Short mmCIF file of C-alpha atoms in Angstrom, two decimals:
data_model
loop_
_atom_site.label_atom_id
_atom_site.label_comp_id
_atom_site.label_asym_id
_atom_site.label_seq_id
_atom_site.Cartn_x
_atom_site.Cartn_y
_atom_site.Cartn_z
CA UNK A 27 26.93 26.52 130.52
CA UNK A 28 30.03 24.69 131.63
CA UNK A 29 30.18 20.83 130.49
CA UNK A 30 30.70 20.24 134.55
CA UNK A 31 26.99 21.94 134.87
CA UNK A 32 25.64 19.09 132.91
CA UNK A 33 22.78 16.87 134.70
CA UNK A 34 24.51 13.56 135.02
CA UNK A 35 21.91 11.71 133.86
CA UNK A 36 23.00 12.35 130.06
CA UNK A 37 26.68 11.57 130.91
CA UNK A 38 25.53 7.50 129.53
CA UNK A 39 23.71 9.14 126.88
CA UNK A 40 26.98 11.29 125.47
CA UNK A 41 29.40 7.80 126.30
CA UNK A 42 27.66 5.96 123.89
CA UNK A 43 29.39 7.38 121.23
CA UNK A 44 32.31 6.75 122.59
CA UNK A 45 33.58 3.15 121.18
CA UNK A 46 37.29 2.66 121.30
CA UNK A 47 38.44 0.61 124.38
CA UNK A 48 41.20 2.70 124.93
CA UNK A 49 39.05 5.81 124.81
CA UNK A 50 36.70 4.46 127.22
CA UNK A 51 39.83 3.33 129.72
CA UNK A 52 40.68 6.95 130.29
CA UNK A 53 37.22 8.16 130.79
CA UNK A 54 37.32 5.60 133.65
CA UNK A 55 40.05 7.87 135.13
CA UNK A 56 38.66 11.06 134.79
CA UNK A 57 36.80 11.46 138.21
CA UNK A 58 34.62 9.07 140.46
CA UNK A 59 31.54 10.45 138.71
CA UNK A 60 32.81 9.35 135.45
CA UNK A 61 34.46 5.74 136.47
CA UNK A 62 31.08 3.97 137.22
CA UNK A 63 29.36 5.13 133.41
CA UNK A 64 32.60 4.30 131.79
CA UNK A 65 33.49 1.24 133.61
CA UNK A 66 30.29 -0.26 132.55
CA UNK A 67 30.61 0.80 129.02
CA UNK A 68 34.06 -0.63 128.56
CA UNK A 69 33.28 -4.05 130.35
CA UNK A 70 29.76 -4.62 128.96
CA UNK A 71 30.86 -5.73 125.29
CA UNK A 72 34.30 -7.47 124.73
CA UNK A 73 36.01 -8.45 121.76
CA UNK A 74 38.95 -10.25 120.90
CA UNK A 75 39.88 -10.82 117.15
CA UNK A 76 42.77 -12.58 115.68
CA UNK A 77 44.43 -9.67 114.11
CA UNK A 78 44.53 -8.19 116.90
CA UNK A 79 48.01 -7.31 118.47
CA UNK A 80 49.12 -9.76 120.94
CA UNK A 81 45.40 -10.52 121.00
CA UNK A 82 46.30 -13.98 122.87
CA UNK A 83 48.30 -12.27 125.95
CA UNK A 84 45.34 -9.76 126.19
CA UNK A 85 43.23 -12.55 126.44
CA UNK A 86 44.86 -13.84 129.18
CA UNK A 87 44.55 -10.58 130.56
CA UNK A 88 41.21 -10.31 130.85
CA UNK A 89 39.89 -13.76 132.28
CA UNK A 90 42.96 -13.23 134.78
CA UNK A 91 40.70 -9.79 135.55
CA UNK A 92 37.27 -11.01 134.72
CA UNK A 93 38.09 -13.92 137.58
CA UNK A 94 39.82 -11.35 140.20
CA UNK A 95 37.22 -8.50 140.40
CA UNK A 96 33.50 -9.84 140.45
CA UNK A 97 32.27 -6.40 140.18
CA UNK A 98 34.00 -6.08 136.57
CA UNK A 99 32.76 -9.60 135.18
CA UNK A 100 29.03 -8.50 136.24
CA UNK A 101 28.90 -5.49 133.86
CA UNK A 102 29.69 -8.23 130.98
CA UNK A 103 26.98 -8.85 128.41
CA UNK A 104 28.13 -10.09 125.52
CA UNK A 105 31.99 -11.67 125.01
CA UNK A 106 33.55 -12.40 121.89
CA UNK A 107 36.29 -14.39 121.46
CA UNK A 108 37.46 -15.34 118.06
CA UNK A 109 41.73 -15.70 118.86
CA UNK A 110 42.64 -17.56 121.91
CA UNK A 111 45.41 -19.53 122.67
CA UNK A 112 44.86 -23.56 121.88
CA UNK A 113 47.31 -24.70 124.80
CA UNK A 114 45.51 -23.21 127.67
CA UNK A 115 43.21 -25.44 127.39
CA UNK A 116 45.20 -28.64 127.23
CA UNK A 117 48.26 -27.44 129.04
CA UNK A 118 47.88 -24.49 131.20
CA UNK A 119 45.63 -25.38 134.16
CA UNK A 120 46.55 -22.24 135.98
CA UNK A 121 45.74 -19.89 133.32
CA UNK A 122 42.62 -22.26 132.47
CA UNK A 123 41.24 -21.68 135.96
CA UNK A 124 41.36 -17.95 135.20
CA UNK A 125 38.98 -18.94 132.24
CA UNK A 126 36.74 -21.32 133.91
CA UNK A 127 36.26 -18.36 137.17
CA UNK A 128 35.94 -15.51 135.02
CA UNK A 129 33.14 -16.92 133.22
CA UNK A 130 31.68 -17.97 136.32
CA UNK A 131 31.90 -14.59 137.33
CA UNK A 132 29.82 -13.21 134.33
CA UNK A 133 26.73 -13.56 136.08
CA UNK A 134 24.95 -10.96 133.39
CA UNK A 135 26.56 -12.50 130.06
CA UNK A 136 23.36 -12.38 127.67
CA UNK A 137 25.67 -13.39 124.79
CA UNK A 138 29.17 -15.53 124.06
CA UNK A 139 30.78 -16.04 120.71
CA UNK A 140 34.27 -18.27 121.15
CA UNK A 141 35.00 -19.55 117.54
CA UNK A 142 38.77 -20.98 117.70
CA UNK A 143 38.97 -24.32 116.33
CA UNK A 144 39.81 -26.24 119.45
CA UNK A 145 40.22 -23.79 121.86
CA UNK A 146 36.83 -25.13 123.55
CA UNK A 147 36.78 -27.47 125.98
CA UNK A 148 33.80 -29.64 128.47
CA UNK A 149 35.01 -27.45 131.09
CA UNK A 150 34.42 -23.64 129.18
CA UNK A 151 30.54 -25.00 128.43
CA UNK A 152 30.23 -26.15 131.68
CA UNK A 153 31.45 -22.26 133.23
CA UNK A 154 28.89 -21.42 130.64
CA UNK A 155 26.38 -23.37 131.80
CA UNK A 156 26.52 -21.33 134.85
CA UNK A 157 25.69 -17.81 133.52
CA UNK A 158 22.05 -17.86 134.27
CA UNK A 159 20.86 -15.30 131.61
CA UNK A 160 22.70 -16.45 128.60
CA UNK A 161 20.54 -16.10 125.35
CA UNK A 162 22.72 -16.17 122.83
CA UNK A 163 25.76 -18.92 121.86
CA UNK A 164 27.93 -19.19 119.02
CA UNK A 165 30.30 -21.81 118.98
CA UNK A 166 32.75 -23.60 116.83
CA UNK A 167 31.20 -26.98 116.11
CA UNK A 168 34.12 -29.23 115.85
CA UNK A 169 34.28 -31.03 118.86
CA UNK A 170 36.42 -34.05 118.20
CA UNK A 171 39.13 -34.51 120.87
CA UNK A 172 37.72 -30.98 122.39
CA UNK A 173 34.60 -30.93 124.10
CA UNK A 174 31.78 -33.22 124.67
CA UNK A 175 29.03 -32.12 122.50
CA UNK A 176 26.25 -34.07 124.90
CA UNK A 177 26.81 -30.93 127.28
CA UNK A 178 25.31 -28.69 124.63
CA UNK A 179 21.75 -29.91 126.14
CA UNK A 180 22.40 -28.10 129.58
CA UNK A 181 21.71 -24.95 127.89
CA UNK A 182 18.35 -24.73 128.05
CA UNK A 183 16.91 -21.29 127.22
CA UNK A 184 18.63 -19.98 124.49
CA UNK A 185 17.34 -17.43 121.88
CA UNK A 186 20.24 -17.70 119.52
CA UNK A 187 22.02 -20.19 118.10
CA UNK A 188 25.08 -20.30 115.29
CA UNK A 189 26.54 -22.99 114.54
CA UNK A 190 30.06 -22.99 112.96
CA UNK A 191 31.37 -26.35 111.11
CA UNK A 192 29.51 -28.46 112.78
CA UNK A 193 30.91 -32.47 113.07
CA UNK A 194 28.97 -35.41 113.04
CA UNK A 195 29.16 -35.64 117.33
CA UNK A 196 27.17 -32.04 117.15
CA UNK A 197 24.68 -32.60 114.66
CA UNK A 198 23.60 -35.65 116.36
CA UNK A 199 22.69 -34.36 118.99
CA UNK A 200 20.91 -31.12 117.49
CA UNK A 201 17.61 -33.32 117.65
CA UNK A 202 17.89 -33.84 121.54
CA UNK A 203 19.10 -30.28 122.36
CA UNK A 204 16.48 -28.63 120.15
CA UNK A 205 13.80 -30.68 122.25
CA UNK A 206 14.33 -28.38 125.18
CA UNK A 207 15.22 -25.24 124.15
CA UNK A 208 13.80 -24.87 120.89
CA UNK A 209 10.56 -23.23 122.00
CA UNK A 210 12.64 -20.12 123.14
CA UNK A 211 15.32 -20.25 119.79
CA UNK A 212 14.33 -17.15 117.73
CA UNK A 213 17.55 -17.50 115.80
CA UNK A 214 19.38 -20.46 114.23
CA UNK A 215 22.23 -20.27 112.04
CA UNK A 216 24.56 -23.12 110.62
CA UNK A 217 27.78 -22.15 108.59
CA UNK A 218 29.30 -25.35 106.95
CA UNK A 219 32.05 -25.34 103.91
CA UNK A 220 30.19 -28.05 101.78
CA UNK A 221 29.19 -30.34 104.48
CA UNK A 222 26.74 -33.38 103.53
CA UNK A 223 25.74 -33.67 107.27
CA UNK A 224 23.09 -31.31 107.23
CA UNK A 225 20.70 -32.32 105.13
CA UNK A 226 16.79 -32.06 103.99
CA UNK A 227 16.13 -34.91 106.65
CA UNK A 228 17.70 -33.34 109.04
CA UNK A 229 16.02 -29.67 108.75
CA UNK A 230 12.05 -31.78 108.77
CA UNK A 231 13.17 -33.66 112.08
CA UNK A 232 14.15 -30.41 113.85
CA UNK A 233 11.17 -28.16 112.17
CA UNK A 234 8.15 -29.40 114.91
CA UNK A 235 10.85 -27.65 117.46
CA UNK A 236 11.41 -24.42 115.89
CA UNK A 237 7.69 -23.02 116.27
CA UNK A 238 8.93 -19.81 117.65
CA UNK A 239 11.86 -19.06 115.21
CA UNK A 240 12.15 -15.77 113.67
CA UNK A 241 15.84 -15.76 111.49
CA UNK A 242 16.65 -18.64 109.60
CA UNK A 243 20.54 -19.18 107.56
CA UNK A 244 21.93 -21.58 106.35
CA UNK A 245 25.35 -21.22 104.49
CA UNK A 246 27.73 -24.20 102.96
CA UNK A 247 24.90 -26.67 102.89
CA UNK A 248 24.70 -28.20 99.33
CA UNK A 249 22.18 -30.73 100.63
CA UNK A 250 19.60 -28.74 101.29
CA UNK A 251 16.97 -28.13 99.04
CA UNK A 252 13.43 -25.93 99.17
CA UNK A 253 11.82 -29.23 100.88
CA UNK A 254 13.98 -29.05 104.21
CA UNK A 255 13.91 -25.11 104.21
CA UNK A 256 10.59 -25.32 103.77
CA UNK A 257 9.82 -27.43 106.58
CA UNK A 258 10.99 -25.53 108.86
CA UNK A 259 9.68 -22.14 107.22
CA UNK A 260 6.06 -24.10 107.59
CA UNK A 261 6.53 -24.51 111.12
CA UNK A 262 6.92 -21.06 112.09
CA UNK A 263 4.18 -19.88 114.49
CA UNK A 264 4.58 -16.03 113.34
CA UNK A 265 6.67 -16.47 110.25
CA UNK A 266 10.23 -16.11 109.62
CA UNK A 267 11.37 -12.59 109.54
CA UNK A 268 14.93 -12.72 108.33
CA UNK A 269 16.27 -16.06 105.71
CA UNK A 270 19.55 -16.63 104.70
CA UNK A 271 20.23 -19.13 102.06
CA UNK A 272 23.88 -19.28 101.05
CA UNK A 273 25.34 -22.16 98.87
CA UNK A 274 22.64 -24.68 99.22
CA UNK A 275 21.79 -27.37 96.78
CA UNK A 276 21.95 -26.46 92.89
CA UNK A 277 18.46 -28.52 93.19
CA UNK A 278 16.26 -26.42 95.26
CA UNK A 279 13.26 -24.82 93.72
CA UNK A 280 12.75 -21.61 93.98
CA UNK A 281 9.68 -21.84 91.85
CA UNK A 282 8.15 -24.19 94.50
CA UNK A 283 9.04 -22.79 97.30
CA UNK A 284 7.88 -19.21 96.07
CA UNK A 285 4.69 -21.08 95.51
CA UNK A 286 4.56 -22.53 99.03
CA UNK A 287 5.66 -19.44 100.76
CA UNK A 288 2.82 -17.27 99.11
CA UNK A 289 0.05 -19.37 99.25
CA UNK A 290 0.20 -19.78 102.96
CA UNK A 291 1.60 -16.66 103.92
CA UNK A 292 4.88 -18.41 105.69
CA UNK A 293 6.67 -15.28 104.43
CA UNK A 294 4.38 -12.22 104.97
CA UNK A 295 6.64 -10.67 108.01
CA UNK A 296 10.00 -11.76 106.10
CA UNK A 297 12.46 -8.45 106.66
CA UNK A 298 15.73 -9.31 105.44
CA UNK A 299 17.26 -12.18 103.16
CA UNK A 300 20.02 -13.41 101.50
CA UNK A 301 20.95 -15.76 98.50
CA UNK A 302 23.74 -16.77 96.35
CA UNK A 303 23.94 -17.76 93.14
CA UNK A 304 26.19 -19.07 90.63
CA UNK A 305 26.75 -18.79 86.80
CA UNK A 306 24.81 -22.27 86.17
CA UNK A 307 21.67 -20.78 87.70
CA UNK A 308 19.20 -19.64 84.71
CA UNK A 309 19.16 -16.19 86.18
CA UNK A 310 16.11 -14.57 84.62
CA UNK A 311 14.03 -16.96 85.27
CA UNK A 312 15.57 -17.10 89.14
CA UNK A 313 14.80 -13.61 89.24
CA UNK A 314 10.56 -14.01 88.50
CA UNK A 315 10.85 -16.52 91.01
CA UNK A 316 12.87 -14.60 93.52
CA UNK A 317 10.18 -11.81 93.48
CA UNK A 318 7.19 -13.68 93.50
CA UNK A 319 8.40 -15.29 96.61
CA UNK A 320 8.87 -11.89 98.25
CA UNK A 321 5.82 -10.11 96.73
CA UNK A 322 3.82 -10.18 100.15
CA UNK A 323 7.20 -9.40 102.57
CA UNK A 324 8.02 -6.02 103.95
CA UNK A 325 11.08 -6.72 102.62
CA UNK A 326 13.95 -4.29 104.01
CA UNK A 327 17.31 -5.82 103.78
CA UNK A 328 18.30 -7.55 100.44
CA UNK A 329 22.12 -9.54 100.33
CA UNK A 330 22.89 -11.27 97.36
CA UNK A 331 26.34 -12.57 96.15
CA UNK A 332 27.90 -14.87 93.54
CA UNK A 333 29.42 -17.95 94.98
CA UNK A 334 31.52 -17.90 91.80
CA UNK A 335 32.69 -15.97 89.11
CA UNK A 336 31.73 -12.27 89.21
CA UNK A 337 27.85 -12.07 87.70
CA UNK A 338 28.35 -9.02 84.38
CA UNK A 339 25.76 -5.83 85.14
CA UNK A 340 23.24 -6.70 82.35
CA UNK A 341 22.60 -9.82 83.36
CA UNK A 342 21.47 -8.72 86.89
CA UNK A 343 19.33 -5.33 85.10
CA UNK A 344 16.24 -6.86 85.60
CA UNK A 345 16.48 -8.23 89.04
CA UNK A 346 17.16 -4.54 90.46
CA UNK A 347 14.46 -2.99 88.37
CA UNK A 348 11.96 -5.61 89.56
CA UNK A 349 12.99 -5.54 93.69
CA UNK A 350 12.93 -1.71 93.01
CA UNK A 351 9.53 -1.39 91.76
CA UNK A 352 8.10 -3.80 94.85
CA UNK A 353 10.03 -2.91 97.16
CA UNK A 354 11.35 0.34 96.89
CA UNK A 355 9.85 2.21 99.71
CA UNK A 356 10.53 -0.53 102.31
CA UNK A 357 14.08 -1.28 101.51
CA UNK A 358 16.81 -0.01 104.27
CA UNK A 359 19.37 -1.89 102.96
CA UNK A 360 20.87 -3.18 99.30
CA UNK A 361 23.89 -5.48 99.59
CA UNK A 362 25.21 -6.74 96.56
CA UNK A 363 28.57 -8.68 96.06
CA UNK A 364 30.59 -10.45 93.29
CA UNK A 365 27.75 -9.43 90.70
CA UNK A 366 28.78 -6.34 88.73
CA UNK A 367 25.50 -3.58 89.17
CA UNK A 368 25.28 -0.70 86.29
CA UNK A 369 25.23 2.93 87.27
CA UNK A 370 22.18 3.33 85.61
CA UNK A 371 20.76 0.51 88.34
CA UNK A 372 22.34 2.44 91.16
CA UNK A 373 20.62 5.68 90.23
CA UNK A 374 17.35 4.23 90.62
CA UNK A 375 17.78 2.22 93.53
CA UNK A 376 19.27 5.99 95.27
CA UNK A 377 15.93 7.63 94.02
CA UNK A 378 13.55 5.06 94.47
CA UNK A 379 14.59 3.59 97.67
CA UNK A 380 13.24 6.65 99.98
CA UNK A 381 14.67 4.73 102.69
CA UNK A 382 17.78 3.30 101.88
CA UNK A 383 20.66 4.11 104.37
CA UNK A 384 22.95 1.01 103.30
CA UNK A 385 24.33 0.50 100.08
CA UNK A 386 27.11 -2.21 98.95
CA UNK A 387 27.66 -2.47 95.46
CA UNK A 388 30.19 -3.58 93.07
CA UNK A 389 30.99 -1.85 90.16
CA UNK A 390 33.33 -0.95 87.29
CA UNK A 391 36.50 1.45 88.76
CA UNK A 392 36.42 3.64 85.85
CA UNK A 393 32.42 4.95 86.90
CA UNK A 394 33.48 6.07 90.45
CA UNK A 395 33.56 9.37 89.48
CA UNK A 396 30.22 8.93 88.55
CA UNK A 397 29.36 7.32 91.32
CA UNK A 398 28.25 10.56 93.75
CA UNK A 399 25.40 12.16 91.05
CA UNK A 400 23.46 8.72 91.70
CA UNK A 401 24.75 8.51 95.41
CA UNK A 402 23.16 12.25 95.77
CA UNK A 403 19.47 11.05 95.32
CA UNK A 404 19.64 8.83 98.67
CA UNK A 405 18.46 11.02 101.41
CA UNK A 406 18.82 8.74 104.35
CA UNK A 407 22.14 7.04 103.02
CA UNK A 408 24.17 6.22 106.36
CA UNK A 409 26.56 3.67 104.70
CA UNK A 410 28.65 2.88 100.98
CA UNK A 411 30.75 0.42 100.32
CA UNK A 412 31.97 -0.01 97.02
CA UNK A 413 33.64 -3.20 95.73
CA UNK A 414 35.35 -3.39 92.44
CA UNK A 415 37.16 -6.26 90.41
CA UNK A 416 40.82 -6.08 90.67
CA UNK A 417 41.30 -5.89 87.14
CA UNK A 418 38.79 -3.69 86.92
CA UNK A 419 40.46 -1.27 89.03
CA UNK A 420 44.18 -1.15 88.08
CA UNK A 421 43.97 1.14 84.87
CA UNK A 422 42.42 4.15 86.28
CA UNK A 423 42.06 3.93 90.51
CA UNK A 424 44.29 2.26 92.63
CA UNK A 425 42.58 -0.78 94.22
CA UNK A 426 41.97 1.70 97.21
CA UNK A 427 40.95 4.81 96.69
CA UNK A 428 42.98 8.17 98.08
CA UNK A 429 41.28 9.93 100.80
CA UNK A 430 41.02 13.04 98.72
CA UNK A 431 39.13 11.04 95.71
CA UNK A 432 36.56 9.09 98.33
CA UNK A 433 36.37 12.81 100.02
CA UNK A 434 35.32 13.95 96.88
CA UNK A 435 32.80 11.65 96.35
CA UNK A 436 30.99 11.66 99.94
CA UNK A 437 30.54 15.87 99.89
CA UNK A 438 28.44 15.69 97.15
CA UNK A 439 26.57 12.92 99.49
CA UNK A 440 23.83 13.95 101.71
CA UNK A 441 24.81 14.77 104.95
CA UNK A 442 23.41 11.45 106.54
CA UNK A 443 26.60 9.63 105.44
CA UNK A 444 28.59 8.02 108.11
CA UNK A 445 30.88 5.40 106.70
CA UNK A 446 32.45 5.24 103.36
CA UNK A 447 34.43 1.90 102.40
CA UNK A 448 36.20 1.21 99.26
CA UNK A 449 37.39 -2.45 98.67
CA UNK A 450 39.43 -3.39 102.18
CA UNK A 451 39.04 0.41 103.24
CA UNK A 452 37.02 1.69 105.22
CA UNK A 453 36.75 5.46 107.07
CA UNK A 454 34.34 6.98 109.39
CA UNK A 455 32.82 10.21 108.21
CA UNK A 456 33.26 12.40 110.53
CA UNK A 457 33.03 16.62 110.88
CA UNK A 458 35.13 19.27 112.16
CA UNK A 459 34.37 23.16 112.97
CA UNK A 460 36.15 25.97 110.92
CA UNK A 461 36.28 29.66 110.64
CA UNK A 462 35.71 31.00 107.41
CA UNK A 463 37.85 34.52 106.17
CA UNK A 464 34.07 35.83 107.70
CA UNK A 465 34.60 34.09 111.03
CA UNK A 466 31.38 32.44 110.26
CA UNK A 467 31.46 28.91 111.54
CA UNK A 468 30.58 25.85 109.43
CA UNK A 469 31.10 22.29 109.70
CA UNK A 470 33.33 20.63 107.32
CA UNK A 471 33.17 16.71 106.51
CA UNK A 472 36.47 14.85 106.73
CA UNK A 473 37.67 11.00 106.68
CA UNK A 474 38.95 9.26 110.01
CA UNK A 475 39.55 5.95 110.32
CA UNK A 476 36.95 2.99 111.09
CA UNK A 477 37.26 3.14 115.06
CA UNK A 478 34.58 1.26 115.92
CA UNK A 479 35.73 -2.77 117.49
CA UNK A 480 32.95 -4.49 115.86
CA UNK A 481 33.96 -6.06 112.21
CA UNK A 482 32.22 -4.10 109.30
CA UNK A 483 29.33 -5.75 108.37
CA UNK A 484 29.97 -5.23 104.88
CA UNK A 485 33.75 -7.81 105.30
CA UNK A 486 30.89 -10.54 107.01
CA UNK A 487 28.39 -10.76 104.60
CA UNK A 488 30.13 -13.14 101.69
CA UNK A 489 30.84 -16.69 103.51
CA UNK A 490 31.12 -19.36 100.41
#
């Protein structure tokens, strides 16, 4: 069969794994059977990142696009903008028009991230305001001089929320805005650096609006102790099912709030969490407390990173033997950064963990060889990223390691394996076809590079 005798209806379905812009742009070309699949795959998710090159012309690129061609801006779901150029909205009116009717034009936008510290204006939430099936919004929260933060009320039917650095204007009025769209907020996330605004108080007066939320995280919020998080975990109709809980107050108790949680149930559908902790924290006692409080969750996703100094493996023994033993057959994924984990700990969570497919660990450099006998026992293992102390690393690996030393490590991996990551690298795990001396065929694993747009979740997960 000839790939032109191919019913078209799986032409979306083979596209799919096609994820470079640039890929997609000459698919577009190929024939008018293939522009209208790949024209809606390369418009409906847009990102713009700060490293990108020239990422603030190609900006203006694309709301000078998005605002000429209507039929292009309606295949947009989700736009993320974390680089864009601060003058265009103070100086540029022409170019800011482009923004403000592009927008418009993104009549199907379900979700908009735009991050730049003051590159928001009252106008850009207004053009917003106008996309009539956004869900989603996340937003750099420091207003002052930018944006009025009283038109955050207009939107009205949001499902997510993240909040980043929010000032005093915006958490003032997250009281008022939660009053009429916080019966549809599933998500709400706040990422401060240390900030005293958001505090215990705040968290009870916005809890009696929150009855339908499903993922709660909190990150940089030092006053906030079990009470407020509590409050708000209390309120939730059909219980939170993912909790993040990253550099709160050094007074919150866990022991309390594991008591709380499991005596009403508030955490029986909880999937995913993450903590932080620091070298104060009296960690063995932490840890009884950590897995009482999720002895009743079908717990699959587990983050947990030192906000600090880098926790030594024998400390942290006991914590992966426990979440092992309770857990063990639920857990997908096992993050695990700035705390030093044992081989001996990573060999039971690959043969325990039946369903593990994500693992990000940190260990010593001079046990990577090691590293694939315990990687071997995880049968579903998708994704590995291994982190390992600088000065760890020097004497015996360099600080990344060579393709042929990673290659060695991930063909003694199952075959599920998909990304491999070392430190800032990361490759895709991909296969080619070659003709043994036989001429039998076989596939053969090699390394490419990461191609996908999307940031690595394993470079997003540490934020104190």
């Amino acid at each position: 069969m000839l790939f032109l005798d191919l019913p078209i209806e799986i032409l979306p379905e083979i596209l799919e794994y096609v994820v470079k812009p640039q890929h997609l742009a000459k698919l577009c070309l190929v024939n008018k059977t293939f522009r209208p699949f790949a024209t809606s795959r390369l418009y409906e998710k847009i990102y713009i990142y700060s490293w990108h090159r020239e990422g603030k012309s190609k900006v203006v690129k694309l709301f000078n696009t998005l605002s000429r061609y209507v039929y292009l801006a309606n295949h947009l779901r989700r736009l993320e903008i974390r680089d864009f150029p601060k003058a265009v909205t103070t100086v540029d009116n022409d170019i800011l028009n482009h923004v403000l009717r592009g927008l418009r034009n993104c009549t199907n936008l379900k979700s908009c991230t735009w991050t730049r510290d003051g590159s928001l204006n009252s106008d850009i939430f207004k053009a917003l305001q106008q996309c009539p099936h956004l869900r989603e919004l996340e937003f750099n929260g420091h207003n002052d001089g930018h944006y009025d933060p009283r038109l955050l009320l207009g939107f009205t039917n949001l499902q997510r929320i993240l909040i980043i650095m929010p000032s005093p204007a915006v958490v003032s009025q997250l009281n008022p805005w939660l009053t009429v769209t916080g019966t549809s907020l599933r998500s709400f996330t706040l990422i401060c650096k240390g900030s005293t605004l958001i505090t215990d108080a705040l968290l009870s007066s916005l809890a009696p609006y929150l009855v339908n939320l499903e993922h709660l995280h909190l990150t940089g919020c030092p006053k906030v102790t079990h009470h407020g998080v509590w409050a708000v975990a209390s309120s939730s109709l059909n219980g939170l099912r993912s909790l993040g809980l990253e550099g709160v107050s050094p007074k919150f108790d866990m022991a309390t709030f594991a008591s709380r949680c499991t005596s009403s149930g508030a955490l029986n559908g909880l999937r995913s969490i993450t903590l932080t902790v620091h070298q104060q924290l009296p960690i063995q006692e932490w840890t009884k407390n950590v897995i009482d409080l999720l002895s009743s969750s079908p717990l699959e996703r587990f983050q947990i990173y030192s906000t600090g100094a880098s926790f030594e493996s024998p400390v942290t023994e006991d914590l992966w033997s426990k979440l092992v033993l309770t857990h063990g057959k639920c857990l997908i994924r096992i993050s695990v950064h700035r705390m030093l984990i044992s081989l001996e700990a990573i060999s039971n969570i690959c043969s325990q963990c039946t369903n593990l497919e994500e693992l990000f660990v940190v260990m010593e450099s001079s046990s990577f060889d090691k590293l694939a006998d315990c990687l071997s026992f995880a049968k579903k293992l998708r994704t590995v990223h291994i982190n390992s102390p600088i000065e760890a690393s020097m004497d015996v690996f360099p600080f990344v390691l060579r393709v042929d030393q990673a290659l060695s490590i991930i063909q003694r991996c199952n075959s599920t394996l998909t990304q491999f990551g070392c430190n800032a690298k990361v490759w895709q795990v991909d296969r080619r076809i070659v003709r043994d001396e036989d001429g039998t065929l076989r596939a053969e694993r090699i390394l490419a590079p990461y191609g996908s747009p999307e940031i690595p979740e394993q470079f997003t997960v540490v934020r104190t």
